[in-house]
mmCIF file of C-alpha atoms in Angstrom:
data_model
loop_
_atom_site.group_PDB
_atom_site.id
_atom_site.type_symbol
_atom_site.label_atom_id
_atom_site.label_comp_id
_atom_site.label_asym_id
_atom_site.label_seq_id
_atom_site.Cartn_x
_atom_site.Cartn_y
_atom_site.Cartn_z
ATOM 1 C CA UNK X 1 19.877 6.576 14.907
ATOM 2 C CA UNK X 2 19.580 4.968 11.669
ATOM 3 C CA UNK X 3 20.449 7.363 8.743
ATOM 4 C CA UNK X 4 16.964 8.142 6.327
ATOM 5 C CA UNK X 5 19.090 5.903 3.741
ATOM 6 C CA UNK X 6 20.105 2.934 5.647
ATOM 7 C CA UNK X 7 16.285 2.901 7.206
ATOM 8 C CA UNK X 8 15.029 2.748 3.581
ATOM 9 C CA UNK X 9 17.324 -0.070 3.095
ATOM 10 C CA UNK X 10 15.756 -2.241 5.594
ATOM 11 C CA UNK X 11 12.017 -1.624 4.207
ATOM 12 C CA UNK X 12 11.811 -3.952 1.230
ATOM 13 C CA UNK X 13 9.972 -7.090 0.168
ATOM 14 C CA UNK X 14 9.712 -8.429 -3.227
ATOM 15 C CA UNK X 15 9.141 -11.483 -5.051
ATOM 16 C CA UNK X 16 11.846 -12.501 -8.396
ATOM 17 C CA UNK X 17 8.934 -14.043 -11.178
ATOM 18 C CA UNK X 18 5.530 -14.736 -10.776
ATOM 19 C CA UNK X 19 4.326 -18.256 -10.155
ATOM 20 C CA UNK X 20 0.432 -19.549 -10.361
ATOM 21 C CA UNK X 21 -1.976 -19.638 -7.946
ATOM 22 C CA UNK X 22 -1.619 -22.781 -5.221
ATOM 23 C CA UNK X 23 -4.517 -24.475 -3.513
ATOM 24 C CA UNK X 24 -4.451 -24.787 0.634
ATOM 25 C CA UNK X 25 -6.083 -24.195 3.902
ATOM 26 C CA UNK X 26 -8.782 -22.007 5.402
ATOM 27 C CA UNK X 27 -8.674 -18.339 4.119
ATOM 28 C CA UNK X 28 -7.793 -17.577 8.502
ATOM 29 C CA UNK X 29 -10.624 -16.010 9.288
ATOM 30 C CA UNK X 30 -13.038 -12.552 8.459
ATOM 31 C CA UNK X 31 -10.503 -10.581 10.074
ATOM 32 C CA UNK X 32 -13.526 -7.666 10.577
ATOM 33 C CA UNK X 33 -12.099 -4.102 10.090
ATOM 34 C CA UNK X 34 -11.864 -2.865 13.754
ATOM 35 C CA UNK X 35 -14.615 0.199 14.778
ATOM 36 C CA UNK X 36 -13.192 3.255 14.387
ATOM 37 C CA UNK X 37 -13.208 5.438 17.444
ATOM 38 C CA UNK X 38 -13.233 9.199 17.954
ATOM 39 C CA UNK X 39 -11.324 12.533 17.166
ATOM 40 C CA UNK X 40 -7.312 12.723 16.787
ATOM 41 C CA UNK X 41 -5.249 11.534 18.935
ATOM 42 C CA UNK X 42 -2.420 14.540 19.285
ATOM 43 C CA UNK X 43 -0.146 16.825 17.225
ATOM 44 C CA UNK X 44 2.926 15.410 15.554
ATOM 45 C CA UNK X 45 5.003 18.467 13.758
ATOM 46 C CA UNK X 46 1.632 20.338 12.869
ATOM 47 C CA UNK X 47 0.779 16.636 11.441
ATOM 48 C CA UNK X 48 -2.678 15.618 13.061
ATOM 49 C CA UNK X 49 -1.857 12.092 14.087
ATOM 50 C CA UNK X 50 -5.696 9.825 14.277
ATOM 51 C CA UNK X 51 -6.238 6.648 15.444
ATOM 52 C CA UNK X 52 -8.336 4.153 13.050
ATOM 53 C CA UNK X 53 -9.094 1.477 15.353
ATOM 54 C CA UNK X 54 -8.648 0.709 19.172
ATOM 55 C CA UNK X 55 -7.035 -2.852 19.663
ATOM 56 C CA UNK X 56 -3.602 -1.702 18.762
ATOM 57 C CA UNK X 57 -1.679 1.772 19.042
ATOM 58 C CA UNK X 58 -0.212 1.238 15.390
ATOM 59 C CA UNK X 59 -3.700 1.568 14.325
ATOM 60 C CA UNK X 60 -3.098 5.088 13.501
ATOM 61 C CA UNK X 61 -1.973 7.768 10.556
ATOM 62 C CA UNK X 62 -0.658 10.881 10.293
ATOM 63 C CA UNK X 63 -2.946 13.528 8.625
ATOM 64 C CA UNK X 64 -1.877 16.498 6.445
ATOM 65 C CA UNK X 65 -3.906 19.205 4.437
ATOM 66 C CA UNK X 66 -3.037 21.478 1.820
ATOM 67 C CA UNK X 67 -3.850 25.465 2.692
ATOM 68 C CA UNK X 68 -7.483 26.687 1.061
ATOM 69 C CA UNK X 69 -10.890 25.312 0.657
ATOM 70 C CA UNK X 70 -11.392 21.408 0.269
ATOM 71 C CA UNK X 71 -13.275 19.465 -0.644
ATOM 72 C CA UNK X 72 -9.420 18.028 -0.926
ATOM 73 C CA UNK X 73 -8.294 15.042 -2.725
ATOM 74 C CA UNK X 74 -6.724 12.297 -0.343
ATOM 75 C CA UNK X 75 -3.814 10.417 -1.195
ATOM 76 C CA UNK X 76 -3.335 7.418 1.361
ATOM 77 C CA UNK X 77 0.337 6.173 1.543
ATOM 78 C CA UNK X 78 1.182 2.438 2.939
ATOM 79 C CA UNK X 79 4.786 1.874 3.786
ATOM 80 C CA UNK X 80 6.864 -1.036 3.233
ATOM 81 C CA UNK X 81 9.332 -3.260 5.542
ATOM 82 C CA UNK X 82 8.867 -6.598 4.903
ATOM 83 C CA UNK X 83 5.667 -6.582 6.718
ATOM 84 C CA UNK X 84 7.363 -6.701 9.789
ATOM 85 C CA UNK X 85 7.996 -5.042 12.784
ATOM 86 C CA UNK X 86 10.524 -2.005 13.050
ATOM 87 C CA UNK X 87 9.118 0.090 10.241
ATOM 88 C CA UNK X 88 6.704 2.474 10.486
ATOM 89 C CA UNK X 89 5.151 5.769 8.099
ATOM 90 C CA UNK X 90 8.181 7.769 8.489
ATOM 91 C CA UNK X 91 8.762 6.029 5.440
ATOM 92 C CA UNK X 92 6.576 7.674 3.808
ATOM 93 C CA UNK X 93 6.782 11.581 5.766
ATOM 94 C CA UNK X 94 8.935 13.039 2.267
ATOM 95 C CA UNK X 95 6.374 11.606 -0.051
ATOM 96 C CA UNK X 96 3.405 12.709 2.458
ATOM 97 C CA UNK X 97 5.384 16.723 1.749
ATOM 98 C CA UNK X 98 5.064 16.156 -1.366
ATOM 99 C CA UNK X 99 1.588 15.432 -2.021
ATOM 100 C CA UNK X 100 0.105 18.113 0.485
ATOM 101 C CA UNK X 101 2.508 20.516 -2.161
ATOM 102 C CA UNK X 102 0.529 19.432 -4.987
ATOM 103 C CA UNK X 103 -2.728 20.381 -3.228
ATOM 104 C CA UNK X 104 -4.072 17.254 -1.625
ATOM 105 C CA UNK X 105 -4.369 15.889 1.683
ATOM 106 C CA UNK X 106 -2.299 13.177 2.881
ATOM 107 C CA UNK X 107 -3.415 10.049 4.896
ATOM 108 C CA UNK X 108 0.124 8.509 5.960
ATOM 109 C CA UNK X 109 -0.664 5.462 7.335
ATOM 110 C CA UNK X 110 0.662 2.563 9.971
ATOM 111 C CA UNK X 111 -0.731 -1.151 10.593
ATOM 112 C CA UNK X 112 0.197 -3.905 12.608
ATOM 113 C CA UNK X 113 3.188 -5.493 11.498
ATOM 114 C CA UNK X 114 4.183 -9.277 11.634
ATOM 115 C CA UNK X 115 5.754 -9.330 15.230
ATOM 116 C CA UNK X 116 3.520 -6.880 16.848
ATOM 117 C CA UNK X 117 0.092 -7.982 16.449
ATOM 118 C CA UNK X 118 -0.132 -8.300 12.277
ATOM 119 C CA UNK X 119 0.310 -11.335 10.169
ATOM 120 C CA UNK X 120 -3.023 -12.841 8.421
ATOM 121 C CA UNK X 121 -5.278 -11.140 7.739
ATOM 122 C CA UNK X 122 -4.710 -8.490 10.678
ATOM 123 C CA UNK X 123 -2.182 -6.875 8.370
ATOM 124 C CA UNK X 124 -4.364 -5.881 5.478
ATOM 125 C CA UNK X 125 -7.524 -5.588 7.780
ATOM 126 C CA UNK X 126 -6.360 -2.709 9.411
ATOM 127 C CA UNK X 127 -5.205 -1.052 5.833
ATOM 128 C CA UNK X 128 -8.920 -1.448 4.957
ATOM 129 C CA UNK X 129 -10.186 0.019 8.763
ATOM 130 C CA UNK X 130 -7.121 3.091 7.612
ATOM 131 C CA UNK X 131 -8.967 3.770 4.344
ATOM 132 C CA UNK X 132 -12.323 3.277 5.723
ATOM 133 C CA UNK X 133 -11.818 5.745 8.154
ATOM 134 C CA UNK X 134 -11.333 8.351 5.993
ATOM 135 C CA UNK X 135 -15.730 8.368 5.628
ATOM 136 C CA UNK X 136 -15.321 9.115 9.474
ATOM 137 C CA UNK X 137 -13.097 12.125 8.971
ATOM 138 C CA UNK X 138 -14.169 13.771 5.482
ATOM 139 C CA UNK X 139 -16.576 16.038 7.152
ATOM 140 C CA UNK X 140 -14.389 17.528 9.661
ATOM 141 C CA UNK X 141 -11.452 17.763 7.527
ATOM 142 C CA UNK X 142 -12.640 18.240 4.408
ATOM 143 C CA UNK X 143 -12.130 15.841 2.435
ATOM 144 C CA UNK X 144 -13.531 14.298 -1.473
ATOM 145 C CA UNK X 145 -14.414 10.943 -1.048
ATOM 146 C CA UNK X 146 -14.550 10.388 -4.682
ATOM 147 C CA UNK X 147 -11.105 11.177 -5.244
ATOM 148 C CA UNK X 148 -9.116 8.870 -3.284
ATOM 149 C CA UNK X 149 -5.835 7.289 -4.173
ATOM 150 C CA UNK X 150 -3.744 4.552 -2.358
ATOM 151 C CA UNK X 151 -0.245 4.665 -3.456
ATOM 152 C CA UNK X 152 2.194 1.802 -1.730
ATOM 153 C CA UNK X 153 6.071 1.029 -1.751
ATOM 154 C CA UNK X 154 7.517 -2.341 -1.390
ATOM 155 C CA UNK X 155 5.857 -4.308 1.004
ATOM 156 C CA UNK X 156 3.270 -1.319 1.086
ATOM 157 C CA UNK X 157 2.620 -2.352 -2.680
ATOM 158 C CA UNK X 158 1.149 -4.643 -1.966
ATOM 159 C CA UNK X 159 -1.110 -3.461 0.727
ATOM 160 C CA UNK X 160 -2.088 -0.854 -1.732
ATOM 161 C CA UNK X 161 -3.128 -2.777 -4.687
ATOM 162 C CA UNK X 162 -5.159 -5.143 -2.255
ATOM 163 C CA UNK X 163 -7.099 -2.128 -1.124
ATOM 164 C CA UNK X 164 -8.042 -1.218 -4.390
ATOM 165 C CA UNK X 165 -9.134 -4.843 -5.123
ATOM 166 C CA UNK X 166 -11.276 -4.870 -2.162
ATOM 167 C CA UNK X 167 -14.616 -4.430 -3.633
ATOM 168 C CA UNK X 168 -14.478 -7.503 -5.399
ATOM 169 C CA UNK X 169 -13.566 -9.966 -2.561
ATOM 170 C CA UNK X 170 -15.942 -12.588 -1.424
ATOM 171 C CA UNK X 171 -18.595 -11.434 0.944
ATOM 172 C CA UNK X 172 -17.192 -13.132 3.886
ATOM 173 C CA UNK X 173 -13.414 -12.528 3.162
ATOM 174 C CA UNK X 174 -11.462 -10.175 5.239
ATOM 175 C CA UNK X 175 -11.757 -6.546 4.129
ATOM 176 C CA UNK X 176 -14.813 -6.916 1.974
ATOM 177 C CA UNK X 177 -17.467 -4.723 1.634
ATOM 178 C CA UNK X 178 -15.430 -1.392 1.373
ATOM 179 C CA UNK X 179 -17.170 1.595 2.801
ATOM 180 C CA UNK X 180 -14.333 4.011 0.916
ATOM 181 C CA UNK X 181 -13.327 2.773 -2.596
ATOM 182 C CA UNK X 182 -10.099 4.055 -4.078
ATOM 183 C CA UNK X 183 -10.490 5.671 -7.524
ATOM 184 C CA UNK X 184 -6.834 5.104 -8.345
ATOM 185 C CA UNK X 185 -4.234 3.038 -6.949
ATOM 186 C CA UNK X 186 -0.242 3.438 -7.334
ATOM 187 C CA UNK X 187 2.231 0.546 -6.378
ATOM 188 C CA UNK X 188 5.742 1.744 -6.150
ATOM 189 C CA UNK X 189 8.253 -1.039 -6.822
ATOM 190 C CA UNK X 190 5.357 -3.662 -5.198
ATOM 191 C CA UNK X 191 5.122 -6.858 -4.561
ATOM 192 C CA UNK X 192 2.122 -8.259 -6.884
ATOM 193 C CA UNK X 193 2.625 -12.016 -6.031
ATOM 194 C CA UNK X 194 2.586 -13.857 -2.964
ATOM 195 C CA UNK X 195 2.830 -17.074 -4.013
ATOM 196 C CA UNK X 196 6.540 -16.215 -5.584
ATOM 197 C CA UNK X 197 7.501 -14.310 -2.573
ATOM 198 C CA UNK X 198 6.667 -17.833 -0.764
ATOM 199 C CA UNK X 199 8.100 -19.985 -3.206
ATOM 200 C CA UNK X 200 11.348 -17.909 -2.940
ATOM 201 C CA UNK X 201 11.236 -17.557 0.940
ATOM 202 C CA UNK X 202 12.131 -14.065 -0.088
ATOM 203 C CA UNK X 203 13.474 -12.187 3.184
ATOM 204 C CA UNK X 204 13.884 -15.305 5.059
ATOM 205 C CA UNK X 205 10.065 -16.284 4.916
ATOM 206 C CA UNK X 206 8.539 -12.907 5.283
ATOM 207 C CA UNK X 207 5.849 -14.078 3.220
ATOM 208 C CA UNK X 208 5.145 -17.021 5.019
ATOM 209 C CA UNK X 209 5.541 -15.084 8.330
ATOM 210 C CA UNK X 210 2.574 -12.614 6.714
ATOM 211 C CA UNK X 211 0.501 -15.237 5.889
ATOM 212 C CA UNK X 212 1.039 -17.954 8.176
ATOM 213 C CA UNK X 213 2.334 -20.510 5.840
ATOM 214 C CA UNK X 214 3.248 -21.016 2.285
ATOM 215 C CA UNK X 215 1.193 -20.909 -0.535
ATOM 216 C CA UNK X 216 0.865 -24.702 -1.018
ATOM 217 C CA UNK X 217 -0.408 -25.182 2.316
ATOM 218 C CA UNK X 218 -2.513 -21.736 2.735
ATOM 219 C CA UNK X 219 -3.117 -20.943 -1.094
ATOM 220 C CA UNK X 220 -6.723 -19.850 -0.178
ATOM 221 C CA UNK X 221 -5.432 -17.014 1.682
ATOM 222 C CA UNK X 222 -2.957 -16.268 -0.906
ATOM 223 C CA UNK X 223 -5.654 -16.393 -3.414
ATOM 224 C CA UNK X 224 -7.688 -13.474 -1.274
ATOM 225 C CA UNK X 225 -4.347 -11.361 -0.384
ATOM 226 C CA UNK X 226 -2.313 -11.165 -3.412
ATOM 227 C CA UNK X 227 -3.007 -8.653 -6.036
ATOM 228 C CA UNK X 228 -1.927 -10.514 -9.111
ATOM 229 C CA UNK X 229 -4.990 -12.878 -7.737
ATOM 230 C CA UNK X 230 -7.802 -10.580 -7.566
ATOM 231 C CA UNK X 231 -7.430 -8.896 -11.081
ATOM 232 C CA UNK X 232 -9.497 -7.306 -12.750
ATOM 233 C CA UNK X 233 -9.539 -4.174 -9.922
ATOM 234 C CA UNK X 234 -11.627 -2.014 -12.526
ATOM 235 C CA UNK X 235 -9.252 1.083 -11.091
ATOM 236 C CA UNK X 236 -6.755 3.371 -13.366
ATOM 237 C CA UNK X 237 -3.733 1.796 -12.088
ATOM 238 C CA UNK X 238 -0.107 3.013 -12.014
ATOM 239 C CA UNK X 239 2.979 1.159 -11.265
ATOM 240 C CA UNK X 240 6.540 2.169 -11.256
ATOM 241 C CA UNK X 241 10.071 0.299 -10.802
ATOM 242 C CA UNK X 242 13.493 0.614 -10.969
ATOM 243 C CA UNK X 243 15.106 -1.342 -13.992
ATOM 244 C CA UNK X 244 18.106 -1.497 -11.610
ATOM 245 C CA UNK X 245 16.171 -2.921 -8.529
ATOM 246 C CA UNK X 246 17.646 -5.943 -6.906
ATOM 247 C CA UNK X 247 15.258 -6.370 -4.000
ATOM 248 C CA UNK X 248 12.019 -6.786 -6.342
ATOM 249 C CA UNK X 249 12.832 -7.425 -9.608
ATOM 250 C CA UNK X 250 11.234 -5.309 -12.267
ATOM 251 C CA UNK X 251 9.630 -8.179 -13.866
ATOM 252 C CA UNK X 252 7.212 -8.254 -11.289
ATOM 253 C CA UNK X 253 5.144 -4.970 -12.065
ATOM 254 C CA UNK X 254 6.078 -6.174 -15.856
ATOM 255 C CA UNK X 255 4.284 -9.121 -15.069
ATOM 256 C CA UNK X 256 1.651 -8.090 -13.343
ATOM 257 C CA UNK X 257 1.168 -5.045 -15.983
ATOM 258 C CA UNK X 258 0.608 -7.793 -19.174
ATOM 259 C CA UNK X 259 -1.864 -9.580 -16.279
ATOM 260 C CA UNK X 260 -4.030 -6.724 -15.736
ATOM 261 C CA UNK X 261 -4.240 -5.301 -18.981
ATOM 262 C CA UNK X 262 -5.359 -8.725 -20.255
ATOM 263 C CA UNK X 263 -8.210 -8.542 -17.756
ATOM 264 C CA UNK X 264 -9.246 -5.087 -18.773
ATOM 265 C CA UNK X 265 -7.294 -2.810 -16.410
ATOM 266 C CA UNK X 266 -6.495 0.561 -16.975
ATOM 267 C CA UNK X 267 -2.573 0.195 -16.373
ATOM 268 C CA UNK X 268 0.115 2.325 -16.627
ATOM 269 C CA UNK X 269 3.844 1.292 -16.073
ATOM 270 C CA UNK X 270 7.034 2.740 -16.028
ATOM 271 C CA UNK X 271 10.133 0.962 -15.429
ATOM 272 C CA UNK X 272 13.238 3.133 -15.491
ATOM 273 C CA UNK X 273 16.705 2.500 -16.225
ATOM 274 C CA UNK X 274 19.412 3.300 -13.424
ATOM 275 C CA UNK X 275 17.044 3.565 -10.877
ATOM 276 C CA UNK X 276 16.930 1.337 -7.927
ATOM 277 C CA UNK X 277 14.953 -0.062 -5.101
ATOM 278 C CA UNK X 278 14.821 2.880 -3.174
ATOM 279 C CA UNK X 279 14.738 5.938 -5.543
ATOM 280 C CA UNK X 280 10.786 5.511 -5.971
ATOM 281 C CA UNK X 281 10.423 6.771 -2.315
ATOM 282 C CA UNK X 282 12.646 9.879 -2.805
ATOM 283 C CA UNK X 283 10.197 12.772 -3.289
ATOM 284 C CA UNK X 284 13.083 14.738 -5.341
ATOM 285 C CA UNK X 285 13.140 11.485 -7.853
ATOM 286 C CA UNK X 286 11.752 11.602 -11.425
ATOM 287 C CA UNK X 287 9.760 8.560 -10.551
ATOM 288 C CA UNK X 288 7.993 10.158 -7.874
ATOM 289 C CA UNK X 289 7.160 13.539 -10.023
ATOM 290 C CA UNK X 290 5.827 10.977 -12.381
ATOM 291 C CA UNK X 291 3.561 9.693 -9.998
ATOM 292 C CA UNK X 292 2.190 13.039 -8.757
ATOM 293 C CA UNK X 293 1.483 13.779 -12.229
ATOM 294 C CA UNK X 294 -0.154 10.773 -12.810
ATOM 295 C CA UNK X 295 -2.540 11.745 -9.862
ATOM 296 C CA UNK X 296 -3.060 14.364 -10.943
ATOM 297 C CA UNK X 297 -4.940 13.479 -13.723
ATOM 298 C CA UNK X 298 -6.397 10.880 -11.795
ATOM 299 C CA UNK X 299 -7.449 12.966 -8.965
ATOM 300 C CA UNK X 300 -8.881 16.218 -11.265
#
């Protein structure tokens, strides 16, 4: 078995600058968010593990509540692995501890990865059908609608920030018309560009692989998927990098900071010295205590 370390070290995507937007192809499709189906699934570790949708059995997440009387915060967490297959939210299980400590629930998260069903715009659709879902279990589990936060890592990143930015797709792109609209949104060490991460072939094409092509042939897609893309998200945003990250530069959430700010974003963004790729993800890490109090101001 993989140690927790070496498993982290496969779960990384990134892109090294950020390039402009490319024009191309057919956005690939609605994608339409799958219908949710009934109760939970089965126990995981006292975890209640739910499905989302019913085409795929990674359509699922792991939910976790604090002790005491919602209506409870939710904080959903996206993991990251190059988008591809071989990852899933264990992840994310230390950071899902963490927030049920602070006093909110925890909506840990898995989609279909490229190589098992995901790619364009399957991927993010079922993200969308994951947060969505939470309207079909607030009532039972007790849960604040309102106060809903996506945080991502990686790969995740940029999963997370394209949830948040979901409200102001096109009508008849995939994921639009969000049922459950995040009211803060965290990207840990995220990939904000596509079209770089294609331009790069950054992990041997994972990019393409996620969207089917690269950005000069597909750039519509790109234009729909990639965060730096669909700014302004009119969400408090938070992002946080390592200064010592060689897997996704800094410059990226540096980049993508200055972008959203200029559009009127509420951004905040800390990029620390001597702290790598990886570290974000550690619950015991002073990034990740900077995060949880970051949400919780956001989530009061």
């Amino acid at each position: 078995m993989l140690s927790r370390r070496a498993a982290l070290g496969l779960a990384a995507a990134g892109a090294a600058w950020v390039v402009a937007g490319c024009g191309g192809d057919d956005d690939g499709g609605t994608g339409s968010v799958p219908t949710p189906p009934g109760p939970p699934d089965d126990e995981e570790d006292g975890v209640t593990v739910i499905a989302y949708g019913d085409e795929h059995e990674l359509q699922r997440g792991a939910l976790s509540r604090p002790d005491g009387a919602g209506p409870h915060p939710v904080v959903v967490l996206v993991h990251g692995g190059f988008w591809r297959a071989g990852y899933d939210r264990a992840l994310m299980d230390g950071l899902a501890a963490s927030v049920v400590d602070a006093g909110w629930a925890a909506w840990n998260v898995d989609y279909r990865p490229v190589g098992d069903g995901g790619g364009w715009p399957t991927t993010f659709t079922d993200v969308a059908a994951a947060v969505d879902h939470l309207d079909a279990l607030a009532a039972e589990h007790d849960l604040d609608l309102d106060r809903v936060a996506v945080v991502g890592h990686s790969a995740g990143g940029t999963l997370a920030l394209w949830s948040a930015a979901r409200a102001g797709l096109p009508a008849d792109a995939p994921g639009a018309g969000p049922v459950v609209v995040p009211a803060a949104v965290v990207s840990q060490a995220g990939v904000t560009n596509l079209a770089a991460g294609s331009l790069e072939q950054l992990g041997g094409g994972a990019v393409d692989d996620l969207m089917g092509g690269s950005a000069t042939t597909h750039g519509s897609r790109y234009g729909l998927a990639s965060p730096i893309e669909r700014l302004p998200l009119d969400r408090p945003t938070y992002l946080v990098h390592g200064r010592d990250d060689e897997i996704v530069p800094p410059v990226l959430s540096e980049t993508y900071r200055d972008r959203a700010v200029d559009a009127g974003d509420d951004v905040t963004a800390r990029i620390l010295d001597d702290v790598d790729h990886f570290a974000v993800i550690d619950p015991e890490h002073e990034s990740w205590q900077g995060v949880v109090e970051w949400l919780g101001e956001h989530l009061a």
